[in-house]
């Protein structure tokens, strides 16, 4: 029987195309019906292969998770951007292809991202999720995050509430 190996590693320039594909599928899957269609299409359109190549080249912290040699998810991480929160690290994005969700890969990728932030000496962690993204909200609550702060993000004319989960 063929076993499907799971591997998590830093992204390389050659992963840009695959990450763009994951981004496209995951964002449409997660946000269709939540973020207005035009804004969502625009956001996804901006993040093609070239955008991801530049991000990886600029030494952004991008992790990929592979299953059987295919990139099926990614996470981006770095310093916390919200000055009002004392946690030093942030996971900016964590996305899996829809057909690979719900089988434990997000839990693994989240643990790897936390480990990487710790290795960079960043203490504590913040993740923002849109309140209407109920899968993400239950996922982060399940990972032991405390929902501590709230904010609003405006997409075209639609204001959506977002929640910050923190880990100390
Ligand atoms: C949110 C996401 C990263 C979670 O990763 P995942 O691999 O699907 O989650 P896991 O299989 O590791 O599940 C861990 C827990 O999350 C919750 N969860 C995962 N998928 C869920 C779903 N579809 N509905 C409800 N809860 C879900 C469950 O509580 C699960 O707990 P369990 O192990 O007791 O069943 C992933 O589903 C995803 O990429 N979703 C779309 C993009 C997104 O919303 N990203 C986060 C943006 S902030």
Tab-separated table of C-alpha atoms and ligand atoms in Angstrom:
chain	number	residue	atom	x	y	z
A	1	UNK	CA	0.000	0.000	0.000
A	2	UNK	CA	1.248	3.472	-0.842
A	3	UNK	CA	1.621	5.695	2.228
A	4	UNK	CA	1.040	9.408	1.910
A	5	UNK	CA	3.857	11.192	3.649
A	6	UNK	CA	3.142	14.501	5.330
A	7	UNK	CA	5.913	17.057	5.441
A	8	UNK	CA	6.065	20.658	6.675
A	9	UNK	CA	8.924	22.888	5.531
A	10	UNK	CA	9.855	26.431	4.589
A	11	UNK	CA	8.597	27.463	1.186
A	12	UNK	CA	10.981	27.747	-1.720
A	13	UNK	CA	10.565	29.981	-4.814
A	14	UNK	CA	9.606	26.885	-6.800
A	15	UNK	CA	6.533	26.439	-4.516
A	16	UNK	CA	5.043	29.800	-5.571
A	17	UNK	CA	2.739	28.363	-8.223
A	18	UNK	CA	1.377	25.659	-5.914
A	19	UNK	CA	0.857	28.120	-3.053
A	20	UNK	CA	-1.016	30.485	-5.390
A	21	UNK	CA	-3.286	27.535	-6.270
A	22	UNK	CA	-3.923	26.710	-2.602
A	23	UNK	CA	-4.570	30.387	-1.842
A	24	UNK	CA	-7.084	30.683	-4.670
A	25	UNK	CA	-9.061	27.538	-3.754
A	26	UNK	CA	-8.935	28.065	0.008
A	27	UNK	CA	-9.948	31.720	-0.055
A	28	UNK	CA	-12.870	31.153	-2.404
A	29	UNK	CA	-13.918	28.167	-0.280
A	30	UNK	CA	-13.663	30.028	3.011
A	31	UNK	CA	-14.976	33.476	2.048
A	32	UNK	CA	-17.511	33.089	-0.783
A	33	UNK	CA	-20.766	34.444	0.650
A	34	UNK	CA	-18.894	36.295	3.422
A	35	UNK	CA	-16.577	38.762	1.632
A	36	UNK	CA	-18.358	40.559	-1.268
A	37	UNK	CA	-17.700	38.732	-4.534
A	38	UNK	CA	-15.897	41.595	-6.298
A	39	UNK	CA	-13.551	42.287	-3.396
A	40	UNK	CA	-12.786	38.589	-2.975
A	41	UNK	CA	-12.050	38.095	-6.677
A	42	UNK	CA	-9.781	41.144	-6.633
A	43	UNK	CA	-7.878	39.944	-3.558
A	44	UNK	CA	-7.387	36.462	-4.981
A	45	UNK	CA	-6.386	37.853	-8.389
A	46	UNK	CA	-3.613	39.942	-6.852
A	47	UNK	CA	-1.964	36.926	-5.264
A	48	UNK	CA	-0.748	35.002	-8.290
A	49	UNK	CA	2.522	33.100	-8.701
A	50	UNK	CA	4.560	36.294	-9.109
A	51	UNK	CA	3.226	37.767	-5.857
A	52	UNK	CA	4.168	34.580	-3.969
A	53	UNK	CA	7.614	34.442	-5.587
A	54	UNK	CA	8.272	38.001	-4.406
A	55	UNK	CA	6.995	37.215	-0.916
A	56	UNK	CA	9.264	34.170	-0.606
A	57	UNK	CA	12.206	36.051	-2.107
A	58	UNK	CA	11.754	38.871	0.422
A	59	UNK	CA	12.390	36.183	3.043
A	60	UNK	CA	8.844	36.276	4.309
A	61	UNK	CA	8.200	33.385	6.642
A	62	UNK	CA	6.111	31.013	4.589
A	63	UNK	CA	5.616	27.363	5.568
A	64	UNK	CA	4.087	24.763	3.299
A	65	UNK	CA	2.517	21.439	4.176
A	66	UNK	CA	2.884	18.668	1.629
A	67	UNK	CA	0.960	15.452	1.351
A	68	UNK	CA	2.363	12.792	-0.930
A	69	UNK	CA	4.692	15.429	-2.415
A	70	UNK	CA	1.956	17.960	-3.255
A	71	UNK	CA	1.655	21.328	-1.525
A	72	UNK	CA	-1.834	21.289	0.044
A	73	UNK	CA	-1.582	24.183	2.497
A	74	UNK	CA	0.508	27.118	3.661
A	75	UNK	CA	1.011	29.422	6.613
A	76	UNK	CA	2.616	32.872	6.797
A	77	UNK	CA	3.937	34.221	10.064
A	78	UNK	CA	6.057	36.919	11.674
A	79	UNK	CA	5.862	39.782	14.164
A	80	UNK	CA	2.507	40.748	15.599
A	81	UNK	CA	1.202	43.825	13.792
A	82	UNK	CA	-1.344	44.966	16.406
A	83	UNK	CA	0.451	47.293	18.811
A	84	UNK	CA	-2.333	47.097	21.391
A	85	UNK	CA	-1.638	43.382	21.932
A	86	UNK	CA	1.491	42.330	23.859
A	87	UNK	CA	1.976	38.993	22.097
A	88	UNK	CA	5.056	39.181	19.865
A	89	UNK	CA	4.276	36.640	17.165
A	90	UNK	CA	1.449	36.386	14.646
A	91	UNK	CA	0.237	33.803	12.199
A	92	UNK	CA	-1.017	36.018	9.381
A	93	UNK	CA	-2.555	33.264	7.290
A	94	UNK	CA	-3.135	29.528	7.562
A	95	UNK	CA	-4.969	27.898	4.677
A	96	UNK	CA	-5.539	24.399	3.343
A	97	UNK	CA	-7.060	23.274	0.064
A	98	UNK	CA	-10.737	22.523	0.756
A	99	UNK	CA	-10.388	18.795	0.012
A	100	UNK	CA	-7.616	18.494	2.620
A	101	UNK	CA	-9.471	20.219	5.451
A	102	UNK	CA	-10.772	18.381	8.500
A	103	UNK	CA	-8.152	15.610	8.571
A	104	UNK	CA	-5.726	17.084	11.076
A	105	UNK	CA	-3.359	18.923	8.712
A	106	UNK	CA	-4.316	22.363	10.066
A	107	UNK	CA	-3.455	21.228	13.593
A	108	UNK	CA	-0.015	20.094	12.422
A	109	UNK	CA	0.661	23.239	10.429
A	110	UNK	CA	-0.456	25.424	13.331
A	111	UNK	CA	1.928	23.584	15.702
A	112	UNK	CA	4.811	23.979	13.229
A	113	UNK	CA	4.091	27.703	12.806
A	114	UNK	CA	4.069	28.211	16.592
A	115	UNK	CA	7.341	26.337	16.884
A	116	UNK	CA	8.912	28.509	14.207
A	117	UNK	CA	7.801	31.731	15.937
A	118	UNK	CA	9.289	30.451	19.199
A	119	UNK	CA	12.521	29.583	17.386
A	120	UNK	CA	12.658	33.226	16.242
A	121	UNK	CA	12.429	34.280	19.891
A	122	UNK	CA	8.894	35.682	19.550
A	123	UNK	CA	6.869	35.087	22.699
A	124	UNK	CA	3.114	34.710	22.512
A	125	UNK	CA	0.976	34.501	19.424
A	126	UNK	CA	-1.988	36.256	17.818
A	127	UNK	CA	-4.244	35.043	15.008
A	128	UNK	CA	-7.102	37.065	13.527
A	129	UNK	CA	-10.147	35.390	12.007
A	130	UNK	CA	-13.325	36.826	10.540
A	131	UNK	CA	-16.187	36.206	12.942
A	132	UNK	CA	-18.306	34.743	10.113
A	133	UNK	CA	-15.591	32.182	9.328
A	134	UNK	CA	-17.049	29.731	11.807
A	135	UNK	CA	-14.692	26.869	10.824
A	136	UNK	CA	-11.677	29.009	11.629
A	137	UNK	CA	-13.236	30.286	14.875
A	138	UNK	CA	-13.909	26.741	16.129
A	139	UNK	CA	-10.477	25.612	14.932
A	140	UNK	CA	-8.580	28.306	16.891
A	141	UNK	CA	-10.761	27.845	19.960
A	142	UNK	CA	-9.997	24.106	19.707
A	143	UNK	CA	-6.264	24.877	19.595
A	144	UNK	CA	-6.620	26.555	22.990
A	145	UNK	CA	-6.688	30.182	21.818
A	146	UNK	CA	-8.456	32.830	23.928
A	147	UNK	CA	-10.573	35.235	21.896
A	148	UNK	CA	-9.358	38.453	23.351
A	149	UNK	CA	-9.816	41.379	21.001
A	150	UNK	CA	-12.182	42.412	18.249
A	151	UNK	CA	-11.833	44.574	15.196
A	152	UNK	CA	-13.525	45.417	11.942
A	153	UNK	CA	-12.295	44.894	8.400
A	154	UNK	CA	-14.033	46.664	5.514
A	155	UNK	CA	-14.324	44.959	2.120
A	156	UNK	CA	-15.740	47.355	-0.446
A	157	UNK	CA	-18.721	48.684	1.503
A	158	UNK	CA	-19.192	45.712	3.792
A	159	UNK	CA	-17.817	45.857	7.335
A	160	UNK	CA	-16.996	42.460	8.817
A	161	UNK	CA	-16.102	41.774	12.413
A	162	UNK	CA	-12.870	39.984	13.178
A	163	UNK	CA	-11.674	38.276	16.327
A	164	UNK	CA	-8.117	37.992	17.687
A	165	UNK	CA	-7.195	34.695	19.314
A	166	UNK	CA	-4.138	34.765	21.555
A	167	UNK	CA	-1.789	32.217	23.104
A	168	UNK	CA	0.751	33.262	25.714
B	1	LIG	C1	-9.293	26.351	9.514
B	1	LIG	C2	-8.333	25.268	9.012
B	1	LIG	C3	-6.927	25.832	8.929
B	1	LIG	C4	-8.347	24.114	10.029
B	1	LIG	O1	-7.498	23.083	9.589
B	1	LIG	P1	-8.057	21.586	9.434
B	1	LIG	O2	-6.963	20.723	8.990
B	1	LIG	O3	-9.280	21.618	8.609
B	1	LIG	O4	-8.418	21.256	10.941
B	1	LIG	P2	-8.103	19.884	11.693
B	1	LIG	O5	-8.523	18.740	10.853
B	1	LIG	O6	-6.709	19.931	12.183
B	1	LIG	O7	-9.160	19.973	12.886
B	1	LIG	C5	-8.889	20.492	14.167
B	1	LIG	C6	-10.178	20.978	14.802
B	1	LIG	O8	-10.679	22.100	14.063
B	1	LIG	C7	-12.093	22.059	13.982
B	1	LIG	N1	-12.526	21.980	12.578
B	1	LIG	C8	-11.774	21.670	11.515
B	1	LIG	N2	-12.489	21.701	10.391
B	1	LIG	C9	-13.720	22.031	10.754
B	1	LIG	C10	-14.918	22.230	10.036
B	1	LIG	N3	-14.984	22.065	8.711
B	1	LIG	N4	-16.010	22.586	10.726
B	1	LIG	C11	-15.952	22.748	12.069
B	1	LIG	N5	-14.852	22.561	12.795
B	1	LIG	C12	-13.754	22.215	12.148
B	1	LIG	C13	-12.538	20.888	14.729
B	1	LIG	O9	-12.885	21.382	16.019
B	1	LIG	C14	-11.315	19.997	14.831
B	1	LIG	O10	-11.369	19.350	16.065
B	1	LIG	P3	-11.430	17.742	16.155
B	1	LIG	O11	-10.040	17.298	15.810
B	1	LIG	O12	-11.806	17.532	17.577
B	1	LIG	O13	-12.451	17.284	15.164
B	1	LIG	C15	-8.756	24.719	7.635
B	1	LIG	O14	-10.015	24.098	7.737
B	1	LIG	C16	-8.805	25.763	6.548
B	1	LIG	O15	-7.836	26.005	5.846
B	1	LIG	N6	-10.004	26.384	6.382
B	1	LIG	C17	-10.224	27.374	5.343
B	1	LIG	C18	-9.344	28.566	5.479
B	1	LIG	C19	-9.436	29.265	6.791
B	1	LIG	O16	-10.505	29.547	7.279
B	1	LIG	N7	-8.255	29.555	7.361
B	1	LIG	C20	-8.127	30.301	8.575
B	1	LIG	C21	-8.196	31.742	8.251
B	1	LIG	S1	-7.999	32.716	9.678
